[in-house]
XYZ file of N, CA and C in Angstrom:
396
model
N 0.824 -1.190 0.000
C 0.000 0.000 0.000
C 0.869 1.255 0.000
N 1.990 1.198 0.708
C 2.874 2.361 0.776
C 3.535 2.604 -0.581
N 4.009 1.538 -1.222
C 4.667 1.692 -2.517
C 3.684 2.178 -3.577
N 2.452 1.700 -3.532
C 1.461 2.167 -4.497
C 1.181 3.658 -4.303
N 1.166 4.098 -3.051
C 0.971 5.524 -2.772
C 2.119 6.347 -3.330
N 3.335 5.835 -3.191
C 4.504 6.531 -3.734
C 4.438 6.564 -5.258
N 4.018 5.461 -5.870
C 3.875 5.420 -7.332
C 2.838 6.435 -7.811
N 1.706 6.504 -7.122
C 0.652 7.446 -7.506
C 1.142 8.878 -7.342
N 1.840 9.160 -6.250
C 2.381 10.498 -6.029
C 3.376 10.863 -7.134
N 4.254 9.933 -7.481
C 5.211 10.172 -8.563
C 4.525 10.389 -9.897
N 3.478 9.617 -10.156
C 2.739 9.762 -11.413
C 2.048 11.119 -11.481
N 1.432 11.531 -10.386
C 0.775 12.838 -10.362
C 1.779 13.971 -10.537
N 2.939 13.828 -9.910
C 3.981 14.845 -10.074
C 4.464 14.903 -11.517
N 4.658 13.750 -12.138
C 5.116 13.717 -13.534
C 4.101 14.387 -14.449
N 2.832 14.081 -14.262
C 1.796 14.685 -15.104
C 1.729 16.193 -14.881
N 1.794 16.624 -13.623
C 1.726 18.057 -13.326
C 2.922 18.803 -13.914
N 4.110 18.235 -13.784
C 5.309 18.888 -14.313
C 5.265 18.948 -15.836
N 4.859 17.857 -16.474
C 4.773 17.861 -17.935
C 3.702 18.835 -18.431
N 2.585 18.897 -17.747
C 1.521 19.822 -18.131
C 1.993 21.264 -17.988
N 2.658 21.563 -16.883
C 3.186 22.905 -16.652
C 4.237 23.260 -17.704
N 5.115 22.319 -18.021
C 6.131 22.548 -19.044
C 5.487 22.830 -20.393
N 4.438 22.092 -20.720
C 3.728 22.301 -21.981
C 3.131 23.701 -22.045
N 2.471 24.125 -20.982
C 1.837 25.443 -20.987
C 2.866 26.565 -21.063
N 3.966 26.428 -20.349
C 5.019 27.442 -20.414
C 5.625 27.480 -21.808
N 5.881 26.312 -22.382
C 6.440 26.229 -23.729
C 5.515 26.912 -24.736
N 4.224 26.658 -24.628
C 3.274 27.273 -25.557
C 3.169 28.779 -25.354
N 3.168 29.226 -24.111
C 3.049 30.666 -23.876
C 4.286 31.411 -24.367
N 5.445 30.767 -24.306
C 6.669 31.391 -24.813
C 6.709 31.401 -26.336
N 6.044 30.457 -26.971
C 6.153 30.305 -28.421
C 4.865 30.618 -29.165
N 3.950 31.335 -28.540
C 2.691 31.686 -29.200
C 2.927 32.385 -30.537
N 3.811 33.380 -30.539
C 4.046 34.155 -31.758
C 4.636 33.283 -32.862
N 5.558 32.410 -32.509
C 6.168 31.537 -33.516
C 5.133 30.590 -34.119
N 4.327 29.989 -33.268
C 3.312 29.056 -33.756
C 2.250 29.769 -34.591
N 1.848 30.968 -34.162
C 0.869 31.730 -34.938
C 1.449 32.138 -36.286
N 2.715 32.523 -36.314
C 3.364 32.881 -37.576
C 3.410 31.684 -38.515
N 3.720 30.522 -37.985
C 3.722 29.318 -38.819
C 2.327 29.040 -39.381
N 1.299 29.234 -38.558
C -0.075 29.022 -39.036
C -0.432 30.029 -40.127
N -0.032 31.309 -39.933
C -0.323 32.336 -40.934
C 0.391 32.017 -42.246
N 1.597 31.470 -42.148
C 2.368 31.137 -43.347
C 1.895 29.854 -44.018
N 0.916 29.173 -43.429
C 0.319 28.032 -44.108
C 0.561 26.673 -43.480
N 1.205 26.625 -42.336
C 1.410 25.331 -41.674
C 0.064 24.814 -41.168
N -0.188 23.557 -41.396
C -1.465 22.979 -40.968
C -1.449 22.708 -39.463
N -2.634 22.559 -38.910
C -2.731 22.219 -37.484
C -2.120 20.850 -37.222
N -2.276 19.964 -38.180
C -1.688 18.626 -38.031
C -0.174 18.712 -37.946
N 0.418 19.528 -38.803
C 1.879 19.697 -38.796
C 2.349 20.269 -37.457
N 1.652 21.279 -36.957
C 2.014 21.858 -35.665
C 1.788 20.861 -34.532
N 0.747 20.042 -34.645
C 0.493 19.018 -33.628
C 1.613 17.991 -33.614
N 2.106 17.615 -34.792
C 3.222 16.661 -34.864
C 4.473 17.272 -34.249
N 4.755 18.528 -34.585
C 5.929 19.208 -34.019
C 5.824 19.255 -32.499
N 4.657 19.651 -31.999
C 4.456 19.756 -30.552
C 4.563 18.394 -29.873
N 4.016 17.366 -30.496
C 4.063 16.023 -29.916
C 5.490 15.500 -29.844
N 6.244 15.642 -30.921
C 7.637 15.171 -30.925
C 8.458 15.940 -29.896
N 8.256 17.245 -29.850
C 8.990 18.067 -28.890
C 8.659 17.669 -27.453
N 7.382 17.468 -27.181
C 6.965 17.120 -25.822
C 7.406 15.701 -25.446
N 7.408 14.795 -26.410
C 7.904 13.439 -26.143
C 9.403 13.471 -25.833
N 10.158 14.322 -26.525
C 11.583 14.452 -26.237
C 11.795 14.991 -24.827
N 11.008 15.990 -24.444
C 11.088 16.515 -23.081
C 10.753 15.412 -22.079
N 9.735 14.606 -22.381
C 9.371 13.485 -21.509
C 10.464 12.440 -21.424
N 11.119 12.149 -22.555
C 12.208 11.172 -22.557
C 13.370 11.646 -21.697
N 13.754 12.899 -21.858
C 14.849 13.447 -21.051
C 14.465 13.449 -19.572
N 13.225 13.852 -19.273
C 12.763 13.848 -17.885
C 12.677 12.450 -17.300
N 12.213 11.494 -18.099
C 12.135 10.107 -17.631
C 13.506 9.523 -17.351
N 14.452 9.779 -18.253
C 15.827 9.297 -18.027
C 16.433 9.943 -16.787
N 16.237 11.253 -16.644
C 16.773 11.945 -15.469
C 16.150 11.407 -14.183
N 14.837 11.181 -14.197
C 14.164 10.646 -13.013
C 14.608 9.236 -12.675
N 14.764 8.398 -13.698
C 15.197 7.017 -13.462
C 16.626 6.981 -12.931
N 17.505 7.782 -13.522
C 18.894 7.818 -13.045
C 18.984 8.402 -11.637
N 18.181 9.420 -11.358
C 18.175 9.995 -10.013
C 17.660 8.991 -8.992
N 16.647 8.205 -9.354
C 16.123 7.212 -8.412
C 17.156 6.130 -8.121
N 17.919 5.728 -9.134
C 18.990 4.751 -8.900
C 20.060 5.360 -7.997
N 20.397 6.622 -8.230
C 21.388 7.297 -7.387
C 20.935 7.419 -5.945
N 19.674 7.805 -5.736
C 19.149 7.905 -4.376
C 19.104 6.541 -3.701
N 18.689 5.533 -4.444
C 18.624 4.172 -3.914
C 20.008 3.700 -3.486
N 21.000 3.933 -4.323
C 22.371 3.542 -3.992
C 22.872 4.318 -2.779
N 22.586 5.610 -2.735
C 23.019 6.428 -1.604
C 22.385 5.996 -0.296
N 21.091 5.726 -0.313
C 20.409 5.275 0.904
C 20.940 3.918 1.340
N 21.187 3.030 0.386
C 21.728 1.710 0.729
C 23.118 1.840 1.336
N 23.946 2.723 0.797
C 25.297 2.901 1.334
C 25.280 3.531 2.718
N 24.413 4.502 2.930
C 24.341 5.161 4.233
C 23.773 4.218 5.285
N 22.808 3.395 4.903
C 22.142 2.505 5.854
C 22.947 1.250 6.165
N 23.898 0.899 5.329
C 24.674 -0.328 5.541
C 25.781 -0.079 6.557
N 25.952 -1.051 7.437
C 27.048 -1.013 8.414
C 27.783 -2.337 8.334
N 28.749 -2.528 9.212
C 29.481 -3.797 9.201
C 28.610 -4.942 9.708
N 27.502 -4.616 10.401
C 26.595 -5.636 10.902
C 25.451 -5.905 9.921
N 25.011 -4.866 9.277
C 23.819 -4.950 8.426
C 24.141 -4.367 7.054
N 23.808 -5.099 6.007
C 24.117 -4.640 4.649
C 22.863 -4.691 3.774
N 22.618 -3.601 3.057
C 21.511 -3.554 2.095
C 22.119 -3.654 0.699
N 21.858 -4.734 -0.005
C 22.423 -4.858 -1.356
C 21.683 -3.948 -2.345
N 22.423 -3.451 -3.312
C 21.831 -2.623 -4.361
C 21.538 -3.525 -5.553
N 20.262 -3.792 -5.764
C 19.820 -4.615 -6.889
C 18.916 -3.738 -7.750
N 19.341 -3.498 -8.970
C 18.582 -2.626 -9.863
C 17.795 -3.488 -10.838
N 16.489 -3.320 -10.821
C 15.601 -4.033 -11.735
C 15.338 -3.121 -12.934
N 15.891 -3.474 -14.066
C 15.791 -2.610 -15.236
C 14.389 -2.578 -15.839
N 13.534 -3.519 -15.459
C 12.150 -3.420 -15.927
C 11.449 -2.233 -15.264
N 11.762 -1.977 -13.999
C 11.208 -0.808 -13.313
C 11.769 0.465 -13.946
N 13.046 0.430 -14.277
C 13.709 1.547 -14.950
C 12.974 1.882 -16.249
N 12.675 0.860 -17.033
C 11.968 1.087 -18.300
C 10.510 1.478 -18.062
N 9.903 0.998 -16.978
C 8.529 1.385 -16.665
C 8.443 2.869 -16.316
N 9.440 3.373 -15.600
C 9.462 4.798 -15.257
C 9.521 5.633 -16.529
N 10.450 5.296 -17.405
C 10.602 6.042 -18.656
C 9.342 5.901 -19.513
N 8.805 4.698 -19.575
C 7.589 4.474 -20.353
C 6.412 5.271 -19.835
N 6.253 5.330 -18.512
C 5.138 6.096 -17.965
C 5.301 7.581 -18.233
N 6.520 8.093 -18.096
C 6.731 9.521 -18.347
C 6.456 9.848 -19.816
N 6.859 8.959 -20.720
C 6.541 9.166 -22.141
C 5.025 9.125 -22.366
N 4.353 8.202 -21.700
C 2.891 8.121 -21.797
C 2.240 9.388 -21.245
N 2.753 9.886 -20.120
C 2.207 11.114 -19.535
C 2.441 12.304 -20.462
N 3.590 12.330 -21.133
C 3.850 13.405 -22.100
C 2.863 13.331 -23.252
N 2.608 12.129 -23.725
C 1.644 11.942 -24.814
C 0.227 12.280 -24.351
N -0.068 12.007 -23.095
C -1.390 12.270 -22.532
C -1.667 13.768 -22.385
N -0.643 14.556 -22.075
C -0.843 15.993 -21.868
C -0.744 16.808 -23.156
N -0.188 16.245 -24.211
C 0.004 16.988 -25.458
C -1.302 17.458 -26.108
N -2.402 16.705 -26.088
C -3.635 17.212 -26.724
C -4.124 18.550 -26.176
N -3.796 18.867 -24.935
C -4.168 20.174 -24.389
C -3.471 21.276 -25.186
N -2.199 21.068 -25.493
C -1.458 22.038 -26.295
C -1.972 22.123 -27.715
N -2.320 20.992 -28.288
C -2.865 20.976 -29.651
C -4.201 21.722 -29.679
N -5.018 21.533 -28.663
C -6.293 22.246 -28.559
C -6.061 23.751 -28.460
N -5.066 24.140 -27.672
C -4.757 25.567 -27.519
C -4.270 26.168 -28.835
N -3.461 25.424 -29.570
C -3.003 25.907 -30.876
C -4.199 26.088 -31.811
N -5.140 25.169 -31.764
C -6.318 25.256 -32.617
C -7.211 26.443 -32.305
N -7.261 26.844 -31.054
C -8.115 27.964 -30.640
C -7.420 29.311 -30.736
N -6.150 29.329 -31.090
C -5.356 30.551 -31.099
C -5.905 31.560 -32.126
N -6.056 32.814 -31.690
C -6.447 33.900 -32.589
C -5.174 34.404 -33.263
N -4.989 34.017 -34.507
C -3.725 34.266 -35.198
C -3.422 35.755 -35.343
N -4.401 36.541 -35.734
C -4.161 37.969 -35.941
C -3.786 38.669 -34.642
N -4.472 38.317 -33.575
C -4.187 38.941 -32.279
C -2.780 38.601 -31.801
N -2.382 37.352 -31.934
C -1.063 36.928 -31.460
C 0.042 37.578 -32.279
N -0.105 37.596 -33.604
C 0.922 38.197 -34.456
C 0.990 39.700 -34.225
N -0.159 40.367 -34.078
C -0.174 41.811 -33.824
C 0.462 42.132 -32.480
N 0.187 41.323 -31.472
C 0.784 41.533 -30.150
C 2.291 41.364 -30.211
N 2.739 40.427 -31.023
C 4.179 40.179 -31.154
C 4.876 41.326 -31.883
N 4.182 41.966 -32.818
C 4.775 43.051 -33.605
C 4.969 44.315 -32.778
N 4.178 44.486 -31.731
C 4.301 45.701 -30.906
C 5.518 45.711 -30.085
């Protein structure tokens, strides 16, 4: 029950961080995306660009999280081990791949929000605001 709670907490954090990253990325690049739309880029093309970009961010985040968890696990095992009691460090690479897989899934899950925002964007307003 405790491990499942930790997994759920980690999953919620991953989704929240990816969602926040997506919104910040879109707010920083509104003018660029609107300019691409004005120049004739289709919504599908922008959705593909956004999806690939967000999946890359998820991959980097998943790798960083998995490597950090192995580092923390090793550190806790080393600190907790004494000459009387030893905690072996056994790394299960299926869990490692599950972490990365879930983060990629969470990135894919949050991307439609960005695609929806791109679709609702008022192109003239965004480009005019950028020109000022």
